[in-house]
Coordinates of C-alpha atoms and ligand atoms in Angstrom, one line a residue:
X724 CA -46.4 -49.9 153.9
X725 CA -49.4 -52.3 153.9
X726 CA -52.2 -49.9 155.3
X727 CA -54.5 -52.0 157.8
X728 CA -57.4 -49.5 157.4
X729 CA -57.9 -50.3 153.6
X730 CA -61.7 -51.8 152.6
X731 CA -61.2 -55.5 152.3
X732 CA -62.3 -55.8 148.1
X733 CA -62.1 -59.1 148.6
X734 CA -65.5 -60.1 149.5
X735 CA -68.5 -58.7 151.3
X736 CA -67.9 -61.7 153.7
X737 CA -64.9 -59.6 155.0
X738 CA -67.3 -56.6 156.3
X739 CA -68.5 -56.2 159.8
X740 CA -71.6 -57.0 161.3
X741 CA -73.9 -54.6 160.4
X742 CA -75.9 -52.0 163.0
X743 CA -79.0 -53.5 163.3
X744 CA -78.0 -57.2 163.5
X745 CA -75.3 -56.2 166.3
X746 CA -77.7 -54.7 168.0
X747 CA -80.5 -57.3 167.4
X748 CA -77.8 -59.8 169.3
X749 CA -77.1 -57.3 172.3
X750 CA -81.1 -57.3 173.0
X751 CA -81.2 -61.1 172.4
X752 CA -78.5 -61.3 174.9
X753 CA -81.2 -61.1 177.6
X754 CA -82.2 -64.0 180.2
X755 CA -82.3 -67.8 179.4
X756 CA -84.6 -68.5 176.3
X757 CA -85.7 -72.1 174.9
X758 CA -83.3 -73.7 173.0
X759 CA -83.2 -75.1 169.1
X760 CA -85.8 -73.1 167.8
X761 CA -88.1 -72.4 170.3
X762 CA -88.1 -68.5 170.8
X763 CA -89.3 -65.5 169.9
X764 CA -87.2 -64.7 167.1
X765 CA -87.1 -68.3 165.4
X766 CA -90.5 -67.7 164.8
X767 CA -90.6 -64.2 164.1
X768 CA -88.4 -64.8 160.7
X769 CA -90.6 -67.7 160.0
X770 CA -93.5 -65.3 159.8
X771 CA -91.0 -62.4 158.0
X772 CA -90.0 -64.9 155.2
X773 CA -93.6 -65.8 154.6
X774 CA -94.6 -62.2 154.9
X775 CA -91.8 -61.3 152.2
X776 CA -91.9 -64.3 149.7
X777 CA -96.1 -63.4 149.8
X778 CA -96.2 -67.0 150.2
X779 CA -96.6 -69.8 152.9
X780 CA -93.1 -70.8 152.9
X781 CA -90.9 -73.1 155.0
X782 CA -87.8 -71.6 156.6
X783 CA -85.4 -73.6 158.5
X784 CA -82.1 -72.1 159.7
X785 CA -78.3 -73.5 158.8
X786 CA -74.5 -72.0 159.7
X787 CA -73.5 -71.3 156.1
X788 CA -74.1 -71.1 152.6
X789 CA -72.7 -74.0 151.9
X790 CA -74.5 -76.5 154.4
X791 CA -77.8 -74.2 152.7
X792 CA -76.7 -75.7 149.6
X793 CA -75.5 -78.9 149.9
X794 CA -78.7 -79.7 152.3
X795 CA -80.8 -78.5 150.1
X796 CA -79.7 -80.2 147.3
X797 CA -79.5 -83.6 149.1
X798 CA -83.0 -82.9 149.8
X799 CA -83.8 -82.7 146.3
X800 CA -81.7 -85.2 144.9
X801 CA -81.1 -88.9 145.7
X802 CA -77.8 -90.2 145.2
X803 CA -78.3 -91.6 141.8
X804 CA -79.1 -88.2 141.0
X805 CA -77.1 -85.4 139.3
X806 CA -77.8 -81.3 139.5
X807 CA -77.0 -78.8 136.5
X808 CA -74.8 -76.1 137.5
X809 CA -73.1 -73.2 136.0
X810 CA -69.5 -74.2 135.8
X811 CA -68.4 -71.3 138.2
X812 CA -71.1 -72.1 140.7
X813 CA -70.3 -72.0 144.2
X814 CA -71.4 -75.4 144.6
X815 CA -69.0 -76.4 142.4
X816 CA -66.2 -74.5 142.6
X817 CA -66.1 -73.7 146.3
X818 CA -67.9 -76.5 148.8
X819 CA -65.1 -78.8 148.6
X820 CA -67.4 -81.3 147.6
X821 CA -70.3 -80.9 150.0
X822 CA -73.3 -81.2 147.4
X823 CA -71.9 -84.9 146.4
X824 CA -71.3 -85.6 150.0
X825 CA -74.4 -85.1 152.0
X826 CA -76.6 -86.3 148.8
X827 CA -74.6 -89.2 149.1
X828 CA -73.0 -89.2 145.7
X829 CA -75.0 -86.2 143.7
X830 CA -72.9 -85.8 140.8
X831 CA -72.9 -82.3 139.7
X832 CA -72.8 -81.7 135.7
X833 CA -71.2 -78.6 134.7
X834 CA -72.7 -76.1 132.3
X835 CA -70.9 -73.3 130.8
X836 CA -72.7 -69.9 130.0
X837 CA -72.1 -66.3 129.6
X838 CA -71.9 -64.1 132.7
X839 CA -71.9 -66.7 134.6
X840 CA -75.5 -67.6 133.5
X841 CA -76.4 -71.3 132.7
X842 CA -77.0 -71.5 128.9
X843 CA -79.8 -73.9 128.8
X844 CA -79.3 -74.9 125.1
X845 CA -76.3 -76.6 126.8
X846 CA -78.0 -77.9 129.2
X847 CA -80.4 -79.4 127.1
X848 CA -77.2 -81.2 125.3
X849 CA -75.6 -82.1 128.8
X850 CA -79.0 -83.9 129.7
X851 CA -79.0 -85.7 126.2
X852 CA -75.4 -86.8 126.5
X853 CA -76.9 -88.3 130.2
X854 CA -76.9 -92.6 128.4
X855 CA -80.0 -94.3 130.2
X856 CA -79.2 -96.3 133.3
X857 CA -75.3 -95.7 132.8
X858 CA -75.0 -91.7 134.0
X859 CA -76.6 -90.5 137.2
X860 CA -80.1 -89.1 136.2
X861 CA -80.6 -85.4 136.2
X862 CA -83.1 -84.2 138.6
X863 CA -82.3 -80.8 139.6
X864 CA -81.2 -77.4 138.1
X865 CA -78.9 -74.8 140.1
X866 CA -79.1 -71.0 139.9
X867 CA -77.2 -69.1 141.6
X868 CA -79.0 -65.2 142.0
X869 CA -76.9 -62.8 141.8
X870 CA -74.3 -65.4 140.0
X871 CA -70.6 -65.9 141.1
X872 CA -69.7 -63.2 138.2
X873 CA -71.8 -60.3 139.1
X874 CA -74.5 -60.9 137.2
X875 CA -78.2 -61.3 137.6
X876 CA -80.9 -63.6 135.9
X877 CA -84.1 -61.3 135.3
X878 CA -87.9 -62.6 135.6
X879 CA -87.5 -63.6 132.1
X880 CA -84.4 -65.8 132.5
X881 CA -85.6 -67.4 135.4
X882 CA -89.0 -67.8 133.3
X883 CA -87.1 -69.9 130.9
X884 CA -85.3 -71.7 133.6
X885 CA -88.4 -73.2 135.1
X886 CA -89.9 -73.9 131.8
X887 CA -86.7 -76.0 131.1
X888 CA -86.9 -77.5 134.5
X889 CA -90.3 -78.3 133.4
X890 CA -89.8 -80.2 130.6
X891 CA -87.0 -82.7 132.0
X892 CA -89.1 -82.7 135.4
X893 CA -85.9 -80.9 137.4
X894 CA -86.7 -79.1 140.4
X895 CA -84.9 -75.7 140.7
X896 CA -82.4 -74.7 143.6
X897 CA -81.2 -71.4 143.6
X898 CA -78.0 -70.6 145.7
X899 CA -79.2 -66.7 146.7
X900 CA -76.1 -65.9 149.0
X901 CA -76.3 -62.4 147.1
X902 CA -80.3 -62.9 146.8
X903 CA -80.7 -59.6 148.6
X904 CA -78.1 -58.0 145.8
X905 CA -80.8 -59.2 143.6
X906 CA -83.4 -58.0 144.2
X907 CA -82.0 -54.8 145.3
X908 CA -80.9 -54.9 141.2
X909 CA -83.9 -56.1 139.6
X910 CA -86.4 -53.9 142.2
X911 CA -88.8 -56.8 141.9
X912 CA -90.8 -58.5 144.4
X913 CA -89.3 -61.6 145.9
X914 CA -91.8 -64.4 144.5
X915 CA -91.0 -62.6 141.2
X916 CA -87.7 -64.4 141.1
X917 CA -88.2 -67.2 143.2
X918 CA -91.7 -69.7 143.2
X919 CA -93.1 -67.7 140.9
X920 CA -90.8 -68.5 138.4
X921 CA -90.7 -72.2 139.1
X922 CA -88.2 -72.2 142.3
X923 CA -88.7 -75.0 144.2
X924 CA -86.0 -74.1 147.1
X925 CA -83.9 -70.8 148.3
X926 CA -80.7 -70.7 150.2
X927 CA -80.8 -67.0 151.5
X928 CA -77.6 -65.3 152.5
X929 CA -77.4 -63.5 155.4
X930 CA -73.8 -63.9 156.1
X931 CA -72.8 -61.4 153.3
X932 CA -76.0 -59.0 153.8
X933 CA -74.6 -58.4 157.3
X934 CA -74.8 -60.6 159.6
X935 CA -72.0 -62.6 161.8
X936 CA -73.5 -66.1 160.5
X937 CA -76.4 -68.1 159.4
X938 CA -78.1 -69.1 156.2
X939 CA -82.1 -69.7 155.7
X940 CA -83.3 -72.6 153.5
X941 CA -86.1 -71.7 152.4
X942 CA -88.7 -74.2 150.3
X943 CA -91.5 -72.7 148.2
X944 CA -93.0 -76.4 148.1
X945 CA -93.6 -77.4 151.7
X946 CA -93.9 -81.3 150.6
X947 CA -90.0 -80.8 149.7
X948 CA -89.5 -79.7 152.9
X949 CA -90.5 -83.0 154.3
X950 CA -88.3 -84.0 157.6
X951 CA -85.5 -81.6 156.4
X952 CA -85.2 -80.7 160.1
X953 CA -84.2 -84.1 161.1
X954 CA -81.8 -83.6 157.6
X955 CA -80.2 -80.5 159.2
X956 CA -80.1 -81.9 162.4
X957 CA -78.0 -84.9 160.9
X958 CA -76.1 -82.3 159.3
X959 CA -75.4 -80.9 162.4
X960 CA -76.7 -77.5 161.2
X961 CA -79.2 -77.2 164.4
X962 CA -78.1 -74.5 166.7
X963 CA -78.8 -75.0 170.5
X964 CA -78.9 -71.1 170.8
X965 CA -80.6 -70.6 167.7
X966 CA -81.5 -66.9 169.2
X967 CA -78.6 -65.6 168.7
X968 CA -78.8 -66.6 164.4
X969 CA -82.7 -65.7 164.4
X970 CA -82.8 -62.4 166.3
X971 CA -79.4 -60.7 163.6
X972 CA -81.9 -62.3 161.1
X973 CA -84.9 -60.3 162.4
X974 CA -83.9 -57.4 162.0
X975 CA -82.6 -57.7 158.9
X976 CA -85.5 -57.9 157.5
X977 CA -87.9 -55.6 159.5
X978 CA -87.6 -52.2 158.2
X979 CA -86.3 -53.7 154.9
X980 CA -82.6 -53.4 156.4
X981 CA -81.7 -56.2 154.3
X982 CA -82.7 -54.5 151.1
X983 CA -80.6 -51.0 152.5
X984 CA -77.8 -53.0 153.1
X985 CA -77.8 -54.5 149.2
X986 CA -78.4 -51.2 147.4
X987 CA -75.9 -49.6 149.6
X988 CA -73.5 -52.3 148.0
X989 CA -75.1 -52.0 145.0
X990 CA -74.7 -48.5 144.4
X991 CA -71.1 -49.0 145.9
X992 CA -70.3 -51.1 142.8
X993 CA -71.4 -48.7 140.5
X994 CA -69.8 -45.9 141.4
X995 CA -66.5 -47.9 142.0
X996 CA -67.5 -49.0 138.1
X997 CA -68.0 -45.3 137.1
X998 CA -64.9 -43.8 139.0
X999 CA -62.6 -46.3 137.5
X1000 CA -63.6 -45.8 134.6
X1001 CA -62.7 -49.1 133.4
X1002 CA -63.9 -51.9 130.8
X1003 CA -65.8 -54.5 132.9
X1004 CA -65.0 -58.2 132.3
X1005 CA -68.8 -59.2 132.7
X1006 CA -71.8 -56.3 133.1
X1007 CA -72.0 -54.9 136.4
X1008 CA -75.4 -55.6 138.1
X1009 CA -74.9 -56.1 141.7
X1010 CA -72.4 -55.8 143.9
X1011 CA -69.3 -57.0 142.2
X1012 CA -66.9 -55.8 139.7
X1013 CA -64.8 -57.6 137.6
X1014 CA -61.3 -56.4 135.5
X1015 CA -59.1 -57.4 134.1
X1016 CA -56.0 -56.1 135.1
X1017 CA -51.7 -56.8 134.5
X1018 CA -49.6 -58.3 137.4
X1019 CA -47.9 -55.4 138.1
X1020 CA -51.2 -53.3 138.7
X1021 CA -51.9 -56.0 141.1
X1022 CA -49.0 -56.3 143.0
X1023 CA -49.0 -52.5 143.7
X1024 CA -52.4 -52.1 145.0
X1025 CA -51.4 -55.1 146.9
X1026 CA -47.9 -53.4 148.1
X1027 CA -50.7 -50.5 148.9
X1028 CA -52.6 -52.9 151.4
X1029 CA -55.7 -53.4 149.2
X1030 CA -56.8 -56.8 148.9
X1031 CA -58.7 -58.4 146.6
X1032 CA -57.8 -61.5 144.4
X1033 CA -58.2 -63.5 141.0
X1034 CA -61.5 -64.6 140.4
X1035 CA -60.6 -66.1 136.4
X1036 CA -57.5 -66.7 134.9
X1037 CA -55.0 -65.5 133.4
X1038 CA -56.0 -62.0 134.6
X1039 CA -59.6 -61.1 135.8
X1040 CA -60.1 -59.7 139.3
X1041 CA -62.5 -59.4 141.2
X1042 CA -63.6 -56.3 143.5
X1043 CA -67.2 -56.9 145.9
X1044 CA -68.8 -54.3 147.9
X1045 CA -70.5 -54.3 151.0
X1046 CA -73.0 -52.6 152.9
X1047 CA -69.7 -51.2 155.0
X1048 CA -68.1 -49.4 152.4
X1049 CA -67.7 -46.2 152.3
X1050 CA -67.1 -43.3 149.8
X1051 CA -63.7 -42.1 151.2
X1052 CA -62.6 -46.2 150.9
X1053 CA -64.1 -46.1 146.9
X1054 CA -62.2 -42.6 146.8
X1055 CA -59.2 -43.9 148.0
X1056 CA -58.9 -47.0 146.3
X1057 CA -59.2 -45.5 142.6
X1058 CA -56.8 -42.4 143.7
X1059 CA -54.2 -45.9 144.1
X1060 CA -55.5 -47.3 141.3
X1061 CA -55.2 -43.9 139.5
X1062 CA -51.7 -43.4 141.0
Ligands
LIG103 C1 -70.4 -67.0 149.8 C2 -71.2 -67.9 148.9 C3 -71.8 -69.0 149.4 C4 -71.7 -69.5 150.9 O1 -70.5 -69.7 151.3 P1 -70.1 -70.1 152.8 O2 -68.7 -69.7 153.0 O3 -70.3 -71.6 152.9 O4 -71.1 -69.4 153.7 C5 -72.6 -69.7 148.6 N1 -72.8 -69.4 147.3 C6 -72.2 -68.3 146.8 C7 -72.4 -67.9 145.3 C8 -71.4 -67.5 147.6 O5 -70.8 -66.4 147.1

Protein backbone atom coordinates (compact mmCIF):
# COMPACT_ATOMS: atom_id res chain seq x y z
CA UNK A 1 0.00 0.00 0.00
CA UNK A 2 1.14 3.46 -1.21
CA UNK A 3 2.50 4.97 2.14
CA UNK A 4 1.36 8.80 2.33
CA UNK A 5 4.08 9.58 4.88
CA UNK A 6 7.02 8.75 2.43
CA UNK A 7 9.64 12.01 1.66
CA UNK A 8 8.58 13.28 -1.65
CA UNK A 9 12.30 12.53 -3.77
CA UNK A 10 10.87 14.24 -6.31
CA UNK A 11 11.85 17.66 -5.78
CA UNK A 12 12.77 19.99 -2.96
CA UNK A 13 9.73 22.01 -4.32
CA UNK A 14 7.54 19.28 -2.76
CA UNK A 15 8.92 20.17 1.01
CA UNK A 16 7.09 22.37 3.40
CA UNK A 17 7.57 25.72 4.33
CA UNK A 18 10.32 25.92 6.52
CA UNK A 19 10.31 27.25 10.44
CA UNK A 20 11.48 30.42 10.19
CA UNK A 21 9.67 31.58 6.99
CA UNK A 22 6.29 30.21 8.52
CA UNK A 23 6.91 31.98 11.23
CA UNK A 24 8.28 35.20 9.52
CA UNK A 25 4.53 35.17 7.69
CA UNK A 26 2.55 34.64 11.15
CA UNK A 27 4.42 37.99 12.51
CA UNK A 28 3.89 39.75 9.13
CA UNK A 29 0.33 38.77 9.55
CA UNK A 30 -0.05 41.89 11.74
CA UNK A 31 -2.18 45.17 11.03
CA UNK A 32 -2.60 46.81 7.52
CA UNK A 33 0.87 47.64 5.91
CA UNK A 34 1.61 49.63 2.56
CA UNK A 35 1.10 47.80 -0.35
CA UNK A 36 3.61 46.83 -3.56
CA UNK A 37 6.69 47.22 -1.87
CA UNK A 38 6.35 49.70 0.51
CA UNK A 39 7.18 47.93 4.02
CA UNK A 40 9.34 46.99 6.30
CA UNK A 41 10.44 43.79 5.00
CA UNK A 42 10.64 44.85 1.19
CA UNK A 43 13.30 46.85 2.19
CA UNK A 44 14.82 44.85 4.76
CA UNK A 45 15.92 42.13 1.98
CA UNK A 46 16.97 44.93 -0.19
CA UNK A 47 19.46 45.82 2.36
CA UNK A 48 20.21 41.71 3.17
CA UNK A 49 20.97 41.04 -0.52
CA UNK A 50 23.38 43.96 -0.68
CA UNK A 51 24.71 43.05 2.62
CA UNK A 52 25.31 39.33 1.28
CA UNK A 53 26.42 39.85 -2.39
CA UNK A 54 29.10 42.68 -0.48
CA UNK A 55 27.85 44.75 -3.29
CA UNK A 56 25.30 47.57 -4.12
CA UNK A 57 22.87 45.40 -5.78
CA UNK A 58 19.33 45.73 -7.16
CA UNK A 59 16.69 43.37 -5.92
CA UNK A 60 13.31 43.25 -7.20
CA UNK A 61 10.84 40.54 -6.23
CA UNK A 62 8.83 38.02 -8.69
CA UNK A 63 6.32 34.74 -7.96
CA UNK A 64 8.61 32.16 -9.58
CA UNK A 65 11.66 31.01 -11.02
CA UNK A 66 10.44 31.09 -14.13
CA UNK A 67 8.95 34.71 -14.40
CA UNK A 68 12.91 35.38 -12.56
CA UNK A 69 14.16 33.98 -15.66
CA UNK A 70 12.31 34.83 -18.43
CA UNK A 71 12.20 38.58 -17.05
CA UNK A 72 15.51 38.71 -16.64
CA UNK A 73 16.42 37.49 -19.78
CA UNK A 74 14.00 39.83 -21.66
CA UNK A 75 15.75 42.41 -19.86
CA UNK A 76 18.92 41.45 -21.35
CA UNK A 77 17.99 40.59 -24.62
CA UNK A 78 15.98 42.30 -27.40
CA UNK A 79 14.07 40.20 -29.54
CA UNK A 80 16.46 39.80 -32.32
CA UNK A 81 18.52 38.42 -29.67
CA UNK A 82 19.40 34.74 -28.79
CA UNK A 83 20.79 33.33 -25.13
CA UNK A 84 23.29 30.29 -24.83
CA UNK A 85 21.97 27.66 -22.63
CA UNK A 86 22.90 24.31 -21.53
CA UNK A 87 20.59 22.05 -23.36
CA UNK A 88 18.99 20.70 -20.01
CA UNK A 89 18.46 24.17 -18.70
CA UNK A 90 15.43 24.97 -17.03
CA UNK A 91 14.85 27.76 -19.38
CA UNK A 92 14.74 25.45 -21.92
CA UNK A 93 13.45 22.46 -20.97
CA UNK A 94 10.86 23.56 -18.44
CA UNK A 95 9.25 27.42 -18.98
CA UNK A 96 7.02 26.29 -21.68
CA UNK A 97 8.50 28.90 -23.69
CA UNK A 98 8.56 31.88 -21.33
CA UNK A 99 12.19 33.22 -22.16
CA UNK A 100 11.10 33.60 -26.03
CA UNK A 101 7.86 35.00 -24.92
CA UNK A 102 8.37 37.95 -22.74
CA UNK A 103 11.77 38.86 -24.78
CA UNK A 104 9.45 38.95 -27.57
CA UNK A 105 11.02 36.24 -29.69
CA UNK A 106 14.59 35.43 -27.76
CA UNK A 107 15.63 32.41 -29.48
CA UNK A 108 17.40 30.25 -27.12
CA UNK A 109 20.53 28.18 -28.71
CA UNK A 110 21.22 24.97 -27.10
CA UNK A 111 24.66 23.86 -25.86
CA UNK A 112 25.43 20.55 -24.82
CA UNK A 113 28.01 19.82 -22.00
CA UNK A 114 29.00 17.42 -19.40
CA UNK A 115 27.19 17.52 -16.06
CA UNK A 116 25.03 19.57 -17.15
CA UNK A 117 27.79 22.32 -17.58
CA UNK A 118 27.89 24.48 -20.74
CA UNK A 119 31.05 23.37 -22.76
CA UNK A 120 32.12 26.73 -24.11
CA UNK A 121 34.26 25.32 -26.89
CA UNK A 122 30.76 24.56 -28.20
CA UNK A 123 29.52 27.51 -27.60
CA UNK A 124 32.19 29.13 -29.30
CA UNK A 125 31.08 26.85 -32.48
CA UNK A 126 27.28 27.59 -31.92
CA UNK A 127 28.17 31.44 -32.00
CA UNK A 128 30.20 30.88 -35.28
CA UNK A 129 27.55 28.85 -36.91
CA UNK A 130 25.23 32.23 -35.91
CA UNK A 131 25.41 33.67 -40.39
CA UNK A 132 25.40 37.62 -40.03
CA UNK A 133 22.05 39.25 -40.28
CA UNK A 134 20.29 35.83 -41.07
CA UNK A 135 20.29 34.08 -37.23
CA UNK A 136 19.20 36.11 -34.14
CA UNK A 137 22.44 37.62 -32.68
CA UNK A 138 23.74 36.13 -29.51
CA UNK A 139 23.79 38.46 -26.63
CA UNK A 140 23.58 36.60 -23.53
CA UNK A 141 24.96 33.44 -21.77
CA UNK A 142 22.87 31.23 -19.23
CA UNK A 143 24.13 29.38 -16.20
CA UNK A 144 22.30 27.73 -14.21
CA UNK A 145 24.17 27.33 -10.34
CA UNK A 146 23.76 24.46 -9.08
CA UNK A 147 22.77 23.03 -12.72
CA UNK A 148 19.66 20.93 -13.51
CA UNK A 149 21.99 17.64 -13.10
CA UNK A 150 23.43 18.15 -9.69
CA UNK A 151 26.29 19.70 -10.45
CA UNK A 152 28.16 22.92 -9.61
CA UNK A 153 30.30 25.40 -11.70
CA UNK A 154 33.38 26.39 -9.32
CA UNK A 155 35.02 30.06 -9.30
CA UNK A 156 37.19 28.82 -11.98
CA UNK A 157 34.40 27.73 -14.35
CA UNK A 158 32.51 30.66 -13.90
CA UNK A 159 35.96 32.53 -14.43
CA UNK A 160 36.01 31.10 -17.84
CA UNK A 161 32.40 31.83 -18.35
CA UNK A 162 32.74 35.53 -18.13
CA UNK A 163 35.92 35.65 -19.95
CA UNK A 164 33.92 33.97 -22.83
CA UNK A 165 31.08 36.31 -22.29
CA UNK A 166 33.71 38.77 -22.60
CA UNK A 167 34.97 38.17 -25.82
CA UNK A 168 31.57 37.86 -27.80
CA UNK A 169 30.22 40.89 -25.51
CA UNK A 170 27.34 38.46 -23.88
CA UNK A 171 26.06 39.38 -20.64
CA UNK A 172 25.71 36.50 -18.14
CA UNK A 173 22.33 35.33 -16.43
CA UNK A 174 22.55 32.71 -14.12
CA UNK A 175 19.25 30.81 -13.18
CA UNK A 176 20.36 30.14 -9.16
CA UNK A 177 16.98 28.46 -8.07
CA UNK A 178 19.49 26.00 -6.20
CA UNK A 179 22.01 29.19 -5.74
CA UNK A 180 21.87 28.60 -1.97
CA UNK A 181 22.84 24.65 -2.71
CA UNK A 182 25.75 26.31 -4.20
CA UNK A 183 27.19 28.05 -2.23
CA UNK A 184 26.44 25.79 0.63
CA UNK A 185 28.79 23.29 -1.88
CA UNK A 186 31.44 25.49 -2.87
CA UNK A 187 31.66 27.36 0.92
CA UNK A 188 32.50 30.51 -1.05
CA UNK A 189 31.34 33.96 -0.62
CA UNK A 190 28.46 34.93 -2.78
CA UNK A 191 30.19 37.73 -5.19
CA UNK A 192 32.69 34.75 -5.56
CA UNK A 193 30.30 33.16 -7.98
CA UNK A 194 28.20 35.76 -9.05
CA UNK A 195 29.64 39.68 -10.21
CA UNK A 196 32.72 38.84 -9.39
CA UNK A 197 32.99 36.44 -11.93
CA UNK A 198 31.37 38.48 -14.60
CA UNK A 199 27.48 37.86 -13.58
CA UNK A 200 25.53 40.46 -14.80
CA UNK A 201 22.06 39.24 -13.31
CA UNK A 202 20.81 36.48 -10.48
CA UNK A 203 17.49 34.74 -10.25
CA UNK A 204 17.66 33.59 -6.56
CA UNK A 205 15.47 30.70 -5.43
CA UNK A 206 13.61 30.88 -2.52
CA UNK A 207 10.87 28.61 -3.41
CA UNK A 208 13.06 25.44 -3.07
CA UNK A 209 15.27 26.91 0.03
CA UNK A 210 11.98 27.00 1.87
CA UNK A 211 9.72 29.21 1.36
CA UNK A 212 5.91 29.04 0.17
CA UNK A 213 6.74 31.34 -3.04
CA UNK A 214 8.77 34.12 -4.46
CA UNK A 215 11.91 34.48 -6.52
CA UNK A 216 14.53 37.69 -6.29
CA UNK A 217 16.05 39.06 -9.43
CA UNK A 218 18.82 40.33 -8.56
CA UNK A 219 21.24 42.59 -11.00
CA UNK A 220 24.89 43.14 -10.21
CA UNK A 221 24.81 46.10 -12.89
CA UNK A 222 22.23 48.58 -11.68
CA UNK A 223 22.11 50.23 -15.36
CA UNK A 224 20.62 46.65 -16.43
CA UNK A 225 18.28 47.09 -14.00
CA UNK A 226 16.84 50.08 -15.77
CA UNK A 227 12.78 50.28 -15.38
CA UNK A 228 12.70 46.48 -14.83
CA UNK A 229 9.97 47.36 -12.20
CA UNK A 230 7.62 48.68 -14.79
CA UNK A 231 8.98 45.13 -16.82
CA UNK A 232 7.70 43.03 -13.83
CA UNK A 233 4.79 45.01 -13.31
CA UNK A 234 3.82 44.28 -17.08
CA UNK A 235 4.65 40.91 -16.26
CA UNK A 236 2.30 40.96 -13.77
CA UNK A 237 4.91 39.78 -11.23
CA UNK A 238 4.16 42.79 -8.68
CA UNK A 239 2.46 41.67 -5.59
CA UNK A 240 0.00 44.00 -3.85
CA UNK A 241 0.86 42.26 -0.50
CA UNK A 242 4.39 42.04 -1.28
CA UNK A 243 4.88 41.50 2.79
CA UNK A 244 3.80 38.39 2.86
CA UNK A 245 6.89 37.32 -0.10
CA UNK A 246 9.53 39.81 1.61
CA UNK A 247 9.06 38.96 5.34
CA UNK A 248 9.47 34.43 4.43
CA UNK A 249 12.42 36.13 2.55
CA UNK A 250 13.81 37.93 5.59
CA UNK A 251 14.33 35.56 7.54
CA UNK A 252 15.81 33.40 5.37
CA UNK A 253 18.49 35.10 5.19
CA UNK A 254 19.12 36.68 8.74
CA UNK A 255 20.89 34.14 10.79
CA UNK A 256 22.13 32.49 7.55
CA UNK A 257 18.86 30.25 7.65
CA UNK A 258 19.11 30.04 4.01
CA UNK A 259 22.64 28.61 4.01
CA UNK A 260 21.29 25.90 7.02
CA UNK A 261 18.58 24.98 4.98
CA UNK A 262 21.08 24.12 1.85
CA UNK A 263 23.72 22.20 3.73
CA UNK A 264 21.04 20.33 5.53
CA UNK A 265 20.03 19.28 1.90
CA UNK A 266 23.31 19.06 1.04
CA UNK A 267 24.52 16.75 3.48
CA UNK A 268 21.10 14.89 2.87
CA UNK A 269 22.28 13.99 -0.57
CA UNK A 270 25.40 12.73 0.49
CA UNK A 271 24.55 10.50 2.82
CA UNK A 272 21.57 9.24 0.62
CA UNK A 273 24.79 8.87 -1.98
CA UNK A 274 26.81 7.00 0.60
CA UNK A 275 24.03 4.70 2.03
CA UNK A 276 23.04 3.62 -1.35
CA UNK A 277 25.98 2.88 -2.20
CA UNK A 278 25.35 3.33 -5.73
CA UNK A 279 27.21 4.51 -9.06
CA UNK A 280 26.09 8.14 -9.57
CA UNK A 281 25.04 9.07 -13.16
CA UNK A 282 26.72 12.63 -12.81
CA UNK A 283 29.05 13.71 -9.49
CA UNK A 284 27.10 14.49 -6.54
CA UNK A 285 27.65 18.22 -5.43
CA UNK A 286 24.46 19.54 -4.13
CA UNK A 287 21.42 18.43 -3.40
CA UNK A 288 20.51 15.91 -6.02
CA UNK A 289 21.26 12.53 -6.94
CA UNK A 290 21.13 10.93 -10.00
CA UNK A 291 20.90 6.79 -10.95
CA UNK A 292 20.36 4.99 -13.07
CA UNK A 293 18.06 2.48 -12.31
CA UNK A 294 15.84 -0.72 -14.25
CA UNK A 295 11.90 -0.37 -14.57
CA UNK A 296 11.16 -2.81 -12.25
CA UNK A 297 13.32 -1.11 -9.40
CA UNK A 298 11.17 1.84 -10.18
CA UNK A 299 7.94 0.59 -10.19
CA UNK A 300 8.49 -1.04 -6.70
CA UNK A 301 9.66 1.83 -4.86
CA UNK A 302 6.78 3.47 -6.62
CA UNK A 303 4.31 0.40 -5.50
CA UNK A 304 6.17 1.36 -1.99
CA UNK A 305 4.78 5.16 -2.19
CA UNK A 306 8.14 6.84 -2.96
CA UNK A 307 8.05 9.16 -5.59
CA UNK A 308 10.48 10.42 -7.64
CA UNK A 309 10.76 10.38 -11.50
CA UNK A 310 12.99 10.29 -14.80
CA UNK A 311 15.08 13.04 -15.17
CA UNK A 312 17.12 11.46 -18.61
CA UNK A 313 16.11 8.78 -20.73
CA UNK A 314 16.10 5.70 -21.15
CA UNK A 315 16.87 5.16 -17.40
CA UNK A 316 18.34 7.94 -15.09
CA UNK A 317 16.39 9.11 -12.05
CA UNK A 318 16.51 11.58 -10.17
CA UNK A 319 16.36 11.84 -6.22
CA UNK A 320 16.47 15.87 -4.59
CA UNK A 321 16.68 16.69 -1.02
CA UNK A 322 15.45 19.18 1.04
CA UNK A 323 15.91 21.08 3.99
CA UNK A 324 12.80 18.78 5.37
CA UNK A 325 14.27 15.56 5.11
CA UNK A 326 15.08 13.61 7.61
CA UNK A 327 17.42 10.66 8.58
CA UNK A 328 14.62 8.11 9.36
CA UNK A 329 13.01 9.12 5.62
CA UNK A 330 16.94 8.56 3.97
CA UNK A 331 16.83 5.32 6.38
CA UNK A 332 13.80 4.22 5.17
CA UNK A 333 14.03 4.79 1.69
CA UNK A 334 17.36 2.72 1.10
CA UNK A 335 15.97 -0.11 3.53
CA UNK A 336 13.10 -0.23 0.18
CA UNK A 337 15.60 0.28 -2.03
CA UNK A 338 17.74 -2.40 -0.26
CA UNK A 339 14.68 -4.73 0.04
C1 LIG B 1 12.68 24.96 -10.02
C2 LIG B 1 13.55 25.63 -10.99
C3 LIG B 1 13.24 26.89 -11.52
C4 LIG B 1 11.98 27.64 -11.18
O1 LIG B 1 10.82 26.97 -11.43
P1 LIG B 1 9.37 27.59 -11.09
O2 LIG B 1 8.51 26.38 -11.03
O3 LIG B 1 9.01 28.50 -12.19
O4 LIG B 1 9.49 28.31 -9.80
C5 LIG B 1 14.15 27.49 -12.35
N1 LIG B 1 15.31 26.89 -12.67
C6 LIG B 1 15.65 25.68 -12.19
C7 LIG B 1 16.96 25.09 -12.56
C8 LIG B 1 14.78 25.00 -11.36
O5 LIG B 1 15.11 23.80 -10.89
Amino acid sequence: MPNRDRYEFASDNTAAICPEAWAALTEANEGAVSSYGDDRWTTRVCAQICELFETACQTFFVFNGTAANALALAQLCRPFQSVLCHEHAHIETDECGAPEFFSGGSKLLRVSGTNGKIDLTEAAEVIARQPELHSPKPRVISVTQATELGTVYTPNDLEAVATFAQKHSLHVHMDGARFANAVASLGCRPKEITWERGVDVLAFGGTKNGTAAGELVVFFDRELAREFDYRAKQGAQLASKLRFIAAPWAALLSDDVWLKNARHANEAATELAHQLGAILAFPREANALFLRLPDEKVAQLHARGWHFYKFIEPDIYRLMCSWSVTERDIADFVADFRS
